PDB file of C-alpha atoms in Angstrom:
ATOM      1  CA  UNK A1437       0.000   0.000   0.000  1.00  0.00           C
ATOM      2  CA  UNK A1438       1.570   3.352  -0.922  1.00  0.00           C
ATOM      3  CA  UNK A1439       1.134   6.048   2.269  1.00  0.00           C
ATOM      4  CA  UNK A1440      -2.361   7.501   1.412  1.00  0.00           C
ATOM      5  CA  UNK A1441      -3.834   3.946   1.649  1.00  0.00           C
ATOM      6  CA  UNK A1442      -2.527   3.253   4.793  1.00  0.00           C
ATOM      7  CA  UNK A1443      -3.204   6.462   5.938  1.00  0.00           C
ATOM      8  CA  UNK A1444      -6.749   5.729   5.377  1.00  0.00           C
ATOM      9  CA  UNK A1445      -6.444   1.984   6.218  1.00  0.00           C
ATOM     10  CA  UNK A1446      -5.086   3.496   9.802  1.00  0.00           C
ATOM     11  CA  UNK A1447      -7.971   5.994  10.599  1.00  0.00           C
ATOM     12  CA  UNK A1448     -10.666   3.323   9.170  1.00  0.00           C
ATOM     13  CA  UNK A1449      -9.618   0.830  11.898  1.00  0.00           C
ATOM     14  CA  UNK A1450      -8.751   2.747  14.636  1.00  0.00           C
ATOM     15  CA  UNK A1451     -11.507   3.478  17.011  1.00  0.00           C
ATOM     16  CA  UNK A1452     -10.848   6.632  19.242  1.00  0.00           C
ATOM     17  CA  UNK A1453     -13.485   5.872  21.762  1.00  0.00           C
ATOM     18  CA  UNK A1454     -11.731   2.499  22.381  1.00  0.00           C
ATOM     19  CA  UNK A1455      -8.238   3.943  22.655  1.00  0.00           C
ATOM     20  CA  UNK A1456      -9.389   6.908  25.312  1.00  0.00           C
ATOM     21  CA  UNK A1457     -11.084   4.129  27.612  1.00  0.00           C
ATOM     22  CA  UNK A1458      -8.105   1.746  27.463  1.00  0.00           C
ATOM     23  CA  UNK A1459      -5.766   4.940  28.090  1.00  0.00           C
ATOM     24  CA  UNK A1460      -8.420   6.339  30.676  1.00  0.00           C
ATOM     25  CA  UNK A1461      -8.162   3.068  32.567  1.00  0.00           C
ATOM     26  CA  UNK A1462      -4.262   2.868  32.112  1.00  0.00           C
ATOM     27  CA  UNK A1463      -4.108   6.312  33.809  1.00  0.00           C
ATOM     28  CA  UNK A1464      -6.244   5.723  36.577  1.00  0.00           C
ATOM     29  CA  UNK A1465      -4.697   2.148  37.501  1.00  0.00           C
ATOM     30  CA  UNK A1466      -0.890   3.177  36.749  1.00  0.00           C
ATOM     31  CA  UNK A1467      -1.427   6.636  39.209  1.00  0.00           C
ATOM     32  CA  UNK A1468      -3.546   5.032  42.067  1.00  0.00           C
ATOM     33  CA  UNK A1469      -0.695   2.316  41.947  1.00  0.00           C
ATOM     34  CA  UNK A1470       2.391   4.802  41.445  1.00  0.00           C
ATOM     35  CA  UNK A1471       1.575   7.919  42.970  1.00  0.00           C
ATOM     36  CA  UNK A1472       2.582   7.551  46.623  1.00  0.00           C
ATOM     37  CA  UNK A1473       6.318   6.633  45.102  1.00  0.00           C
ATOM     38  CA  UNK A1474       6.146   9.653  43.222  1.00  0.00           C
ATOM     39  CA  UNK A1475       6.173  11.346  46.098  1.00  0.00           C
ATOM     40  CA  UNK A1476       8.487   9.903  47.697  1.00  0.00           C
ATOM     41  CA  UNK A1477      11.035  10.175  44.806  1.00  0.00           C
ATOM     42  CA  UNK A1478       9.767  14.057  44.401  1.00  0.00           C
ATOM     43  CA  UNK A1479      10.985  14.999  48.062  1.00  0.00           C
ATOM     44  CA  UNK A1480      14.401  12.470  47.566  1.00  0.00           C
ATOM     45  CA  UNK A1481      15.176  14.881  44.736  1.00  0.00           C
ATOM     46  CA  UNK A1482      14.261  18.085  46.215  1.00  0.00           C
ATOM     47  CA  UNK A1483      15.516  17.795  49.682  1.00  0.00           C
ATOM     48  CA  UNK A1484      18.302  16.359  51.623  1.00  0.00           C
ATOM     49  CA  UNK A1485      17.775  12.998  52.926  1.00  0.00           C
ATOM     50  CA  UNK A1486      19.886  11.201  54.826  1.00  0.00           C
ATOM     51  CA  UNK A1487      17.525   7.899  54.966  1.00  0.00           C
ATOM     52  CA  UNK A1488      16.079   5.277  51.830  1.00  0.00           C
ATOM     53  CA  UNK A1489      12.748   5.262  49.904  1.00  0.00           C
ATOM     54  CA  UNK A1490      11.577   3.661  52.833  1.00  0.00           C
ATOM     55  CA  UNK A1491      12.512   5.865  55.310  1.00  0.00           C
ATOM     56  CA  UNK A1492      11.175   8.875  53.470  1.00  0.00           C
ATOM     57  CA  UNK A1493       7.888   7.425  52.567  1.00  0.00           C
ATOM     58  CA  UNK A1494       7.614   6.456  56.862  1.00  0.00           C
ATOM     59  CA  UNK A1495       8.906  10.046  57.528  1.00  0.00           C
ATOM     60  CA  UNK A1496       5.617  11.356  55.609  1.00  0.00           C
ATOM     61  CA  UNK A1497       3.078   9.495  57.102  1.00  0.00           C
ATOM     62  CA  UNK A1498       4.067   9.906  60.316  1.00  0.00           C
ATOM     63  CA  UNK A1499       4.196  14.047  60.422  1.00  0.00           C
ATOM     64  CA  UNK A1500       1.770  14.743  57.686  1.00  0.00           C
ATOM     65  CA  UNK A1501      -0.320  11.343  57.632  1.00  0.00           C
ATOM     66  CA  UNK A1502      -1.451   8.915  55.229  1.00  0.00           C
ATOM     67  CA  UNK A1503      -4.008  11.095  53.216  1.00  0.00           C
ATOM     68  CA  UNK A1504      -0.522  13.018  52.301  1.00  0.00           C
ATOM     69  CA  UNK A1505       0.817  10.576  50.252  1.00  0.00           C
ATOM     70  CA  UNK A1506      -1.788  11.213  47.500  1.00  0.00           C
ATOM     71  CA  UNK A1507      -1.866  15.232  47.698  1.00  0.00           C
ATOM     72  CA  UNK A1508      -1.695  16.115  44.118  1.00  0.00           C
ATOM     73  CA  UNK A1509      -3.542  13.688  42.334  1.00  0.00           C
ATOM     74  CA  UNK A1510      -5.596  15.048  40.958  1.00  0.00           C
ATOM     75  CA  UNK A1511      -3.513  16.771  37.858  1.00  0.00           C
ATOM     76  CA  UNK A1512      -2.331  13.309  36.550  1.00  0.00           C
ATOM     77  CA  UNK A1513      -5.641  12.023  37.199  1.00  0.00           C
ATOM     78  CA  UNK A1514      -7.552  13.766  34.941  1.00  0.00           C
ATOM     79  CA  UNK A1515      -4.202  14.081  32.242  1.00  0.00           C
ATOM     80  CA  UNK A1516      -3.290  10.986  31.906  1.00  0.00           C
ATOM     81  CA  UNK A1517      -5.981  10.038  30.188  1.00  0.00           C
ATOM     82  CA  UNK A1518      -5.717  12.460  27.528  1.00  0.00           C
ATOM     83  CA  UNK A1519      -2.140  11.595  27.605  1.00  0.00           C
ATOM     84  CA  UNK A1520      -1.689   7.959  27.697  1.00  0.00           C
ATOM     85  CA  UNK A1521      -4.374   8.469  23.729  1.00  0.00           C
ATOM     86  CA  UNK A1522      -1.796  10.847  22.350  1.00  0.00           C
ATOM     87  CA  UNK A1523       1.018   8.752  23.549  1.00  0.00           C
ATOM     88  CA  UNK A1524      -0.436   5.510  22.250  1.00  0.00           C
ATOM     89  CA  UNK A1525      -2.182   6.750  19.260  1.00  0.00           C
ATOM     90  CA  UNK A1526       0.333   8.810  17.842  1.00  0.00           C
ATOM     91  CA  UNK A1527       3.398   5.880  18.216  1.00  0.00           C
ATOM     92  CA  UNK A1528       0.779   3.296  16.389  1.00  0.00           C
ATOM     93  CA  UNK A1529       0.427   6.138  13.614  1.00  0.00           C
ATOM     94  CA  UNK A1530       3.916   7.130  13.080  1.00  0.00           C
ATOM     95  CA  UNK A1531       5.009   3.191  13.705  1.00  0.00           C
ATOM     96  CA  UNK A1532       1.898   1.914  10.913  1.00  0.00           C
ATOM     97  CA  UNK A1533       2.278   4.631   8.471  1.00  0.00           C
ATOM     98  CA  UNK A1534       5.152   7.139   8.572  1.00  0.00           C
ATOM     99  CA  UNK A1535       7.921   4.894   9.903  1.00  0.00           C
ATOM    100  CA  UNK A1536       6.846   1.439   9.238  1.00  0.00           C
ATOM    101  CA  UNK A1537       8.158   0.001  12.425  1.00  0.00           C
ATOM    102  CA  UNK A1538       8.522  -3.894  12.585  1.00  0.00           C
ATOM    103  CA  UNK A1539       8.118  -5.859  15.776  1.00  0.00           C
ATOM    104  CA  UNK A1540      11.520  -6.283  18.058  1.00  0.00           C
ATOM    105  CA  UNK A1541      14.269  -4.243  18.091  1.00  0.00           C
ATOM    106  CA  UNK A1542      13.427  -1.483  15.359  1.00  0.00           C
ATOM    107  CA  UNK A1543      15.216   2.047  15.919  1.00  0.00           C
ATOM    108  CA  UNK A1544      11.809   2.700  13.886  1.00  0.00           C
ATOM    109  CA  UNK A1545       9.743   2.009  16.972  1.00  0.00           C
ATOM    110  CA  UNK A1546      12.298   4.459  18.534  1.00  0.00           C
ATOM    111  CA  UNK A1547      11.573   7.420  16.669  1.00  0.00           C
ATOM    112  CA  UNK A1548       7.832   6.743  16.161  1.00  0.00           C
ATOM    113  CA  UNK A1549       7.914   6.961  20.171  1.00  0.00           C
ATOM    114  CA  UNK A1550       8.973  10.729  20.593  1.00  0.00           C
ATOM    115  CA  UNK A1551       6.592  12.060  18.039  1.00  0.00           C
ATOM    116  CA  UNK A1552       3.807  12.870  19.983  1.00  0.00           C
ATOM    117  CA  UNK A1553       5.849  14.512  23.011  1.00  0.00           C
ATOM    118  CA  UNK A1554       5.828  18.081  21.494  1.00  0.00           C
ATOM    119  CA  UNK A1555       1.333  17.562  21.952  1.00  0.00           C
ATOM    120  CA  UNK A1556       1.204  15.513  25.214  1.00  0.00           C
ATOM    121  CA  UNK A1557       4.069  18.303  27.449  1.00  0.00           C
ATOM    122  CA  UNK A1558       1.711  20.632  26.781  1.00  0.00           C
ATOM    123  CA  UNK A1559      -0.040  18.761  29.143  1.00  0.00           C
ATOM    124  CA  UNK A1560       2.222  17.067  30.908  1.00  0.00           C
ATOM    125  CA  UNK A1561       4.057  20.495  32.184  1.00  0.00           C
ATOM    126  CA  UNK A1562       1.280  21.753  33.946  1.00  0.00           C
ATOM    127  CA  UNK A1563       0.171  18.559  35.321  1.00  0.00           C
ATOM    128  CA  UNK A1564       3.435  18.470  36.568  1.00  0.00           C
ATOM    129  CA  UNK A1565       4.060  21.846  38.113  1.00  0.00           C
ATOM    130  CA  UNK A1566       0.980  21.978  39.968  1.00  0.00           C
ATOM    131  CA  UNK A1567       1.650  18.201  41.104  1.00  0.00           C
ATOM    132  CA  UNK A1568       4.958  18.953  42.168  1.00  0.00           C
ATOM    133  CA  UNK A1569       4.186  22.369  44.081  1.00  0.00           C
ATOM    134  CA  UNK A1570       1.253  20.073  45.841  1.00  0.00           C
ATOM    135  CA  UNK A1571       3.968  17.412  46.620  1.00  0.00           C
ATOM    136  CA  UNK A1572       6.510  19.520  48.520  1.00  0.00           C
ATOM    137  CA  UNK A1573       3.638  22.495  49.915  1.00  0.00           C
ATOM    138  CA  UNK A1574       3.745  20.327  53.109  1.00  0.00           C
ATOM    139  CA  UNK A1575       6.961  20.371  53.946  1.00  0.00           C
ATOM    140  CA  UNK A1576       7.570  23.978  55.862  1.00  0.00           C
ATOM    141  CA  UNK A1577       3.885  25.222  55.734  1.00  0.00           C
ATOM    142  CA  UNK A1578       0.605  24.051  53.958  1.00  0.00           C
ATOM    143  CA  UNK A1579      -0.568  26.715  51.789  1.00  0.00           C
ATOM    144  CA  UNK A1580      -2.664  25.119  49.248  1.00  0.00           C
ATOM    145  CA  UNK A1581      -5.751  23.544  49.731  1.00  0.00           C
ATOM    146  CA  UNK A1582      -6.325  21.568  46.536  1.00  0.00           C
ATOM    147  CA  UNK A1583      -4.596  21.257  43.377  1.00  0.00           C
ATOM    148  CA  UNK A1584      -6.930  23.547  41.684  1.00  0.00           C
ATOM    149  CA  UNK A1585      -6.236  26.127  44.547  1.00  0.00           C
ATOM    150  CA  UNK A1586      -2.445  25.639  43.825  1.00  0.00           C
ATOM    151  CA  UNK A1587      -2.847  26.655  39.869  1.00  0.00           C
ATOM    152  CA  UNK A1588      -5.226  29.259  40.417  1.00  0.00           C
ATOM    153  CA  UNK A1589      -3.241  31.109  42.885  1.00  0.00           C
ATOM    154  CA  UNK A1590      -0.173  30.568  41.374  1.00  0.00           C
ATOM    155  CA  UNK A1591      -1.885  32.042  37.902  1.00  0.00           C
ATOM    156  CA  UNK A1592      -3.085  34.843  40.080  1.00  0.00           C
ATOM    157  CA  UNK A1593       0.594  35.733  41.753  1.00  0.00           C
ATOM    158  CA  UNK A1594       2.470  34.915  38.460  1.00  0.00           C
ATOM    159  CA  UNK A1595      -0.027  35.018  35.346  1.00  0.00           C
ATOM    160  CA  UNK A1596      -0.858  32.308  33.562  1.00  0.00           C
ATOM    161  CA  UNK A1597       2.678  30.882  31.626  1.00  0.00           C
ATOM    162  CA  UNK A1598       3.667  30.196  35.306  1.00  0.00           C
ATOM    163  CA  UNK A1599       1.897  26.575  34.637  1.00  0.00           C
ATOM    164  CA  UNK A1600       4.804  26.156  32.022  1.00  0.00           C
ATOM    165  CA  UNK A1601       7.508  26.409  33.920  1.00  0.00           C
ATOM    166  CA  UNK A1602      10.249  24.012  32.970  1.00  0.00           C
ATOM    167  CA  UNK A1603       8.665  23.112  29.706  1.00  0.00           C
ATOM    168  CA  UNK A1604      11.489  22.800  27.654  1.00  0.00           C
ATOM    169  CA  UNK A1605      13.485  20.617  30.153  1.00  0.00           C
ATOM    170  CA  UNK A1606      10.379  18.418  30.854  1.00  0.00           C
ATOM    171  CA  UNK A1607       9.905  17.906  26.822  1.00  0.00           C
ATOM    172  CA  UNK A1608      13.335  16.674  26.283  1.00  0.00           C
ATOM    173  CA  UNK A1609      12.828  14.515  28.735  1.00  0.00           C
ATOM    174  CA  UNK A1610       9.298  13.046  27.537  1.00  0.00           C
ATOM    175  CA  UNK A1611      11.436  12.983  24.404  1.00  0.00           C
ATOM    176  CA  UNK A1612      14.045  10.771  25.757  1.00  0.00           C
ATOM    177  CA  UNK A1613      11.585   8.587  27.729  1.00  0.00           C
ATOM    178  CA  UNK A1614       9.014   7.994  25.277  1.00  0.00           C
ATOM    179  CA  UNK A1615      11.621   7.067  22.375  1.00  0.00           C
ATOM    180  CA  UNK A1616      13.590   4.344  24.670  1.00  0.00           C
ATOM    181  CA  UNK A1617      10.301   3.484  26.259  1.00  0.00           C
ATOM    182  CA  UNK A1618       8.329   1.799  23.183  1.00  0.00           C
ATOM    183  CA  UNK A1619      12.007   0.573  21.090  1.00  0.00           C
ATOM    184  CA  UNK A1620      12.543  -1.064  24.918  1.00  0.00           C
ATOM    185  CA  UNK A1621       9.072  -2.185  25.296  1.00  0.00           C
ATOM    186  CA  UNK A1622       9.047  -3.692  21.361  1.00  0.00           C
ATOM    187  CA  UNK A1623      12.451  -5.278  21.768  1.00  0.00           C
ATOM    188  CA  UNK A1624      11.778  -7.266  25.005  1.00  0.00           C
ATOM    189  CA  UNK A1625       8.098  -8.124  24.117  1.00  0.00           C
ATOM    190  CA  UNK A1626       9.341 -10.139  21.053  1.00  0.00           C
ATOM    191  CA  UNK A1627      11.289 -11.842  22.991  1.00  0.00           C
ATOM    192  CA  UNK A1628       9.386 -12.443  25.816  1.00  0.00           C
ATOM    193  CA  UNK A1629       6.984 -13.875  23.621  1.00  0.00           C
ATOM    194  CA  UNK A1630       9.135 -16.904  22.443  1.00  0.00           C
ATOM    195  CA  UNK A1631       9.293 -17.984  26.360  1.00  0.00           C
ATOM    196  CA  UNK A1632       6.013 -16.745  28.012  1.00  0.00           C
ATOM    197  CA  UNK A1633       2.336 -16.544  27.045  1.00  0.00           C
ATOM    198  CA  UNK A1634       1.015 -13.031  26.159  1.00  0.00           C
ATOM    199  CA  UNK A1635      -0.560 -12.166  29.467  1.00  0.00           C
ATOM    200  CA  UNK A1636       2.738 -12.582  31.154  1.00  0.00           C
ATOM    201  CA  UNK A1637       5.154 -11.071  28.444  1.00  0.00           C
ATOM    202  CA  UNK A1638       3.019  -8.153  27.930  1.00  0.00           C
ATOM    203  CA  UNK A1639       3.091  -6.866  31.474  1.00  0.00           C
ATOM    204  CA  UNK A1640       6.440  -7.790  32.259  1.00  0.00           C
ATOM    205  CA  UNK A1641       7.648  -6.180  29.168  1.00  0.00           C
ATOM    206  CA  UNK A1642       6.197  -3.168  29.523  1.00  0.00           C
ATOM    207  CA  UNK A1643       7.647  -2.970  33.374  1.00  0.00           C
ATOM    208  CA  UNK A1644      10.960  -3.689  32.533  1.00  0.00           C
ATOM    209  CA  UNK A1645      10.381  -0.951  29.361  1.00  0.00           C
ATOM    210  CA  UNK A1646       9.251   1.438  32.136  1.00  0.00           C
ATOM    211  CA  UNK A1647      12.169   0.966  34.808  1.00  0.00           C
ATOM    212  CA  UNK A1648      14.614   1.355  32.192  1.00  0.00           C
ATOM    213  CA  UNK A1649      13.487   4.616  30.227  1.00  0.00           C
ATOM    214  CA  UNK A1650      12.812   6.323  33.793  1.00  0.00           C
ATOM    215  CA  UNK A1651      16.358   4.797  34.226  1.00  0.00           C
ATOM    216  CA  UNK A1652      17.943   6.353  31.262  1.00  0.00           C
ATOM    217  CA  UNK A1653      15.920   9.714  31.519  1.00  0.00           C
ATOM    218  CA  UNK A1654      15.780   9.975  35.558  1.00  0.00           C
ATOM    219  CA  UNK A1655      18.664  12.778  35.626  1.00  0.00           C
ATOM    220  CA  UNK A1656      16.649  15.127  33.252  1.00  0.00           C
ATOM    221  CA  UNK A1657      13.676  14.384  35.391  1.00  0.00           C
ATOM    222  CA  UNK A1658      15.709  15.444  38.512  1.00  0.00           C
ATOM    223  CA  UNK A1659      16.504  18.506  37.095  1.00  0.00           C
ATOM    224  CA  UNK A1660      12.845  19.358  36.188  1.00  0.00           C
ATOM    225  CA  UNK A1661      11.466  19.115  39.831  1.00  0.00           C
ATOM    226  CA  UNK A1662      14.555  21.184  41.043  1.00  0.00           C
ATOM    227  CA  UNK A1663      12.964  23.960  38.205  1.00  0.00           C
ATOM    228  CA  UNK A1664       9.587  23.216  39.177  1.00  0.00           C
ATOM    229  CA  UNK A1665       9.621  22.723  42.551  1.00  0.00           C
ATOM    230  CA  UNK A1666      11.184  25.561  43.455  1.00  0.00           C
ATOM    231  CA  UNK A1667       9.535  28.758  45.955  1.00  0.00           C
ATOM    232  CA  UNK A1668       8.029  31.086  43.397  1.00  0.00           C
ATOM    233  CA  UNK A1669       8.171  33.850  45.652  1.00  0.00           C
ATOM    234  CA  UNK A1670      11.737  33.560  46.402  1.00  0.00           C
ATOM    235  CA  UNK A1671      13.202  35.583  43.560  1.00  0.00           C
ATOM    236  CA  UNK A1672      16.586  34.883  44.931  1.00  0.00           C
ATOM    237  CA  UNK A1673      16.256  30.905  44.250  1.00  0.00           C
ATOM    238  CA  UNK A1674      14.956  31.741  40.086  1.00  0.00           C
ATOM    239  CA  UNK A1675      17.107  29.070  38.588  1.00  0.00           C
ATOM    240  CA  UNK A1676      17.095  27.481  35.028  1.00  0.00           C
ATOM    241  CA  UNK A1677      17.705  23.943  33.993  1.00  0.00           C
ATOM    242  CA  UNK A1678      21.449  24.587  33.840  1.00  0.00           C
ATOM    243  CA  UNK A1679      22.108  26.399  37.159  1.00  0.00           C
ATOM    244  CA  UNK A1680      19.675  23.470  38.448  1.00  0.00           C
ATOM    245  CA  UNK A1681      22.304  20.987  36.981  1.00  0.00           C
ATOM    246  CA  UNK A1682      25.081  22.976  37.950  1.00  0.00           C
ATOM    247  CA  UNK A1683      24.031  23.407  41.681  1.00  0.00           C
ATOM    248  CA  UNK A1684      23.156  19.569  41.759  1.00  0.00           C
ATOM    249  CA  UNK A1685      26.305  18.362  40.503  1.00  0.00           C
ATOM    250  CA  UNK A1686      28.432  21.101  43.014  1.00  0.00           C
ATOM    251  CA  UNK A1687      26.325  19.789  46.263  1.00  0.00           C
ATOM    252  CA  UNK A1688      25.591  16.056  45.332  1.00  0.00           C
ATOM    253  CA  UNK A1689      27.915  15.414  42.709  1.00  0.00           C
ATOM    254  CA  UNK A1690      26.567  13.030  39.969  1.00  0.00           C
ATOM    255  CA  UNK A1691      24.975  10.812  42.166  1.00  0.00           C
ATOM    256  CA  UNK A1692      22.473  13.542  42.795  1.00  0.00           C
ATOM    257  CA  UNK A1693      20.993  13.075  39.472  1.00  0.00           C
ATOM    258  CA  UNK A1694      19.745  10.036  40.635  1.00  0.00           C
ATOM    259  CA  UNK A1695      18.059  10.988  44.396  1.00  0.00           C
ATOM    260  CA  UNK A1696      14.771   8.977  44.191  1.00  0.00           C
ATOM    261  CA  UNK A1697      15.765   6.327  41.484  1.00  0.00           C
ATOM    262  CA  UNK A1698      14.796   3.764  43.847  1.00  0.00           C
ATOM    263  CA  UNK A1699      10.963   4.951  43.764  1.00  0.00           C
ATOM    264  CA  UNK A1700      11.102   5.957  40.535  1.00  0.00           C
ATOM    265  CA  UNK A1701      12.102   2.631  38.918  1.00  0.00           C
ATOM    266  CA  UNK A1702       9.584   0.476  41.412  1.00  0.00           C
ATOM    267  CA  UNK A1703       6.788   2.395  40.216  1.00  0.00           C
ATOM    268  CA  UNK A1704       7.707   2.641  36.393  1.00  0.00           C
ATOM    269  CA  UNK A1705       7.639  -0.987  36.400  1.00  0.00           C
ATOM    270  CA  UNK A1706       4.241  -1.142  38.112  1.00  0.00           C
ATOM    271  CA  UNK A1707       2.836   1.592  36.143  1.00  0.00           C
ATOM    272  CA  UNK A1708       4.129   0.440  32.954  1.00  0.00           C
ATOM    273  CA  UNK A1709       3.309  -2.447  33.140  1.00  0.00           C
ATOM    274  CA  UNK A1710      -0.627  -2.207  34.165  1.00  0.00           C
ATOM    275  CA  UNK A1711      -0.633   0.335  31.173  1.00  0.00           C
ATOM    276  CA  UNK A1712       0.657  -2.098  28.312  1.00  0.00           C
ATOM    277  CA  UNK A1713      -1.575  -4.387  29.997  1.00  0.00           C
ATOM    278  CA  UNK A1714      -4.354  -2.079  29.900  1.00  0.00           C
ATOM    279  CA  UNK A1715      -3.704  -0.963  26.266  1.00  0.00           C
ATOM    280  CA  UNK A1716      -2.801  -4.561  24.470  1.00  0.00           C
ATOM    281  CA  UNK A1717      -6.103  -6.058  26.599  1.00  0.00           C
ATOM    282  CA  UNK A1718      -7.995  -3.208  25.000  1.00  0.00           C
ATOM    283  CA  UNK A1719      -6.919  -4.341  21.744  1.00  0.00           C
ATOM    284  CA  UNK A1720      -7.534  -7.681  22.122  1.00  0.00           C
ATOM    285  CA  UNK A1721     -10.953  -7.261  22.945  1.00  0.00           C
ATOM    286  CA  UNK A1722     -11.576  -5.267  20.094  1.00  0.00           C
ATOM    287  CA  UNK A1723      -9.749  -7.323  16.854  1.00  0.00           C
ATOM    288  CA  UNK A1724      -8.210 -10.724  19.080  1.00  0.00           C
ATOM    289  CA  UNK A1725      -4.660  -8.743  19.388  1.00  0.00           C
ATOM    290  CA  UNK A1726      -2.638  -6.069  18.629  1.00  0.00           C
ATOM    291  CA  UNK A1727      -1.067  -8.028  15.336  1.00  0.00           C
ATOM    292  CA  UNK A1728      -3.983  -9.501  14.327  1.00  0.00           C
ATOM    293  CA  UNK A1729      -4.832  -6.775  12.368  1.00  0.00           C
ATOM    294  CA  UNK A1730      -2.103  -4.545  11.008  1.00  0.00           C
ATOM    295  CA  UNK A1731       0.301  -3.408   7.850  1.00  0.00           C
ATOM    296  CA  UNK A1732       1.619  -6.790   7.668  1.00  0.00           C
ATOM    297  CA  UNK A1733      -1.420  -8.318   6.799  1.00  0.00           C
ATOM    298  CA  UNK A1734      -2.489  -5.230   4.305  1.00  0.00           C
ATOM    299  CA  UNK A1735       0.410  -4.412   2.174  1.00  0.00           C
TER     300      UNK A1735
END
């Protein structure tokens, strides 16, 4: 088939409806699951910790209690949804049509990965300010009520491009994630599927895919909640990416471009891998698979 048929073949078969509730119940599963470690890794990387994962995430309940360890949640909530459809969507575009991405290890799968990033941190940067202002606004004093009370105020003090603060750092690094994150994800899948049925490969596929991108892309990630999580009203503390990476690297050296990793890569892999579950099970309800129907059967 030359591009325009596929084109069409693509957006004949795909069924948006199906695609938002398989991402819609990817988001909610993967961030009722993974949020409390996100937390945990947000204050590791923002403040100085002397004990583990686990002694951070005991040092939270017991001075701001259990209820803290979803403050936040809301943002990603109601994102990831929208994000997890562009995500998903655009890689099995760019992989069908545009790319022609083959199953396994395919630098193809690689590149049709990062091509939705520039749609999906234009939600993702927001989502993330406000989550991580929510995450570390108990640590001295509580000043926001809700997450909605968090963006509104700060759009009030700081006009509205406040929301996007650290967008360029926190696209590269969607970039980064989302490009080793499928050509992992394809890679180990294939071959997980020569020694395991589908409902084990899948999930444990798309974990390992999920510790290893957060692995590879964790420092950049560092480096946004440092811009992001910074007091607004502290003029004095306005730093970019680079001073952020600069004053990381002078007070923790390189290892503190990894503060939180241990979080981080416990709930990529349980995120990630109720996601691809999520997603492929979507797809198999609808057409018996994702390869059952595809350009391989169609050209």
């Amino acid at each position: 088939m030359n591009i325009n048929d596929k084109q069409k073949f693509f957006f004949q078969k795909l069924n948006f409806g199906e695609e938002a509730a398989g991402g819609l119940a990817a988001g909610i599963v993967g961030t009722v699951i993974g949020f409390p470690l996100d937390l945990v890794k947000t204050r590791m990387q923002t403040q100085n910790h002397s004990g583990g994962m686990t002694s951070v995430a005991l040092h939270i309940v017991r001075t701001e209690g259990i209820a803290s360890l979803y403050r936040g949640i809301a943002p990603p909530l109601l994102s990831l949804s929208v994000v997890n459809t562009i995500g998903f969507t655009s890689y099995s575009y760019f992989r069908e049509v545009v790319f022609q991405g083959k199953n396994g290890w395919d630098y193809n799968n690689m590149l049709s990965g990062m091509m939705g990033t520039p749609f999906f941190s234009l939600i993702t940067t927001p989502e993330n300010f406000v989550k991580t202002q929510m995450q570390l606004d108990n640590v001295n004093t509580r000043r926001f009520q809700s997450s909605f009370h968090c963006a509104s105020t700060l759009v009030r003090e700081h006009g509205p491009t406040v929301l996007y603060t650290g967008h360029v750092v926190n696209t590269i690094r969607e970039a980064a994630f989302m490009a080793s994150y499928f050509y992992v994800y394809e890679g180990l899948r294939e071959l997980f599927l020569d020694h395991m049925q589908a409902k084990m490969a899948v999930p444990v596929a798309g974990g390992c895919a999920g510790a290893l991108s957060w692995f590879f892309s964790f420092p950049l990630d560092c480096i946004r909640a440092g811009v992001q999580g910074r007091d607004l009203k502290d003029k004095s503390r306005e730093k970019g990416a680079i001073k952020i990476l600069q004053q990381l690297l002078q007070t923790r050296g390189v290892g503190g471009l990894y503060s939180g990793v241990g979080p981080s890569i416990a709930r990529a892999f349980l995120v990630s891998g109720s996601r691809f579950s999520a997603y492929e099970g979507a797809l198999w309800l609808l057409r018996g698979g994702r390869d059952s129907t595809g350009r391989q059967k169609h050209e």
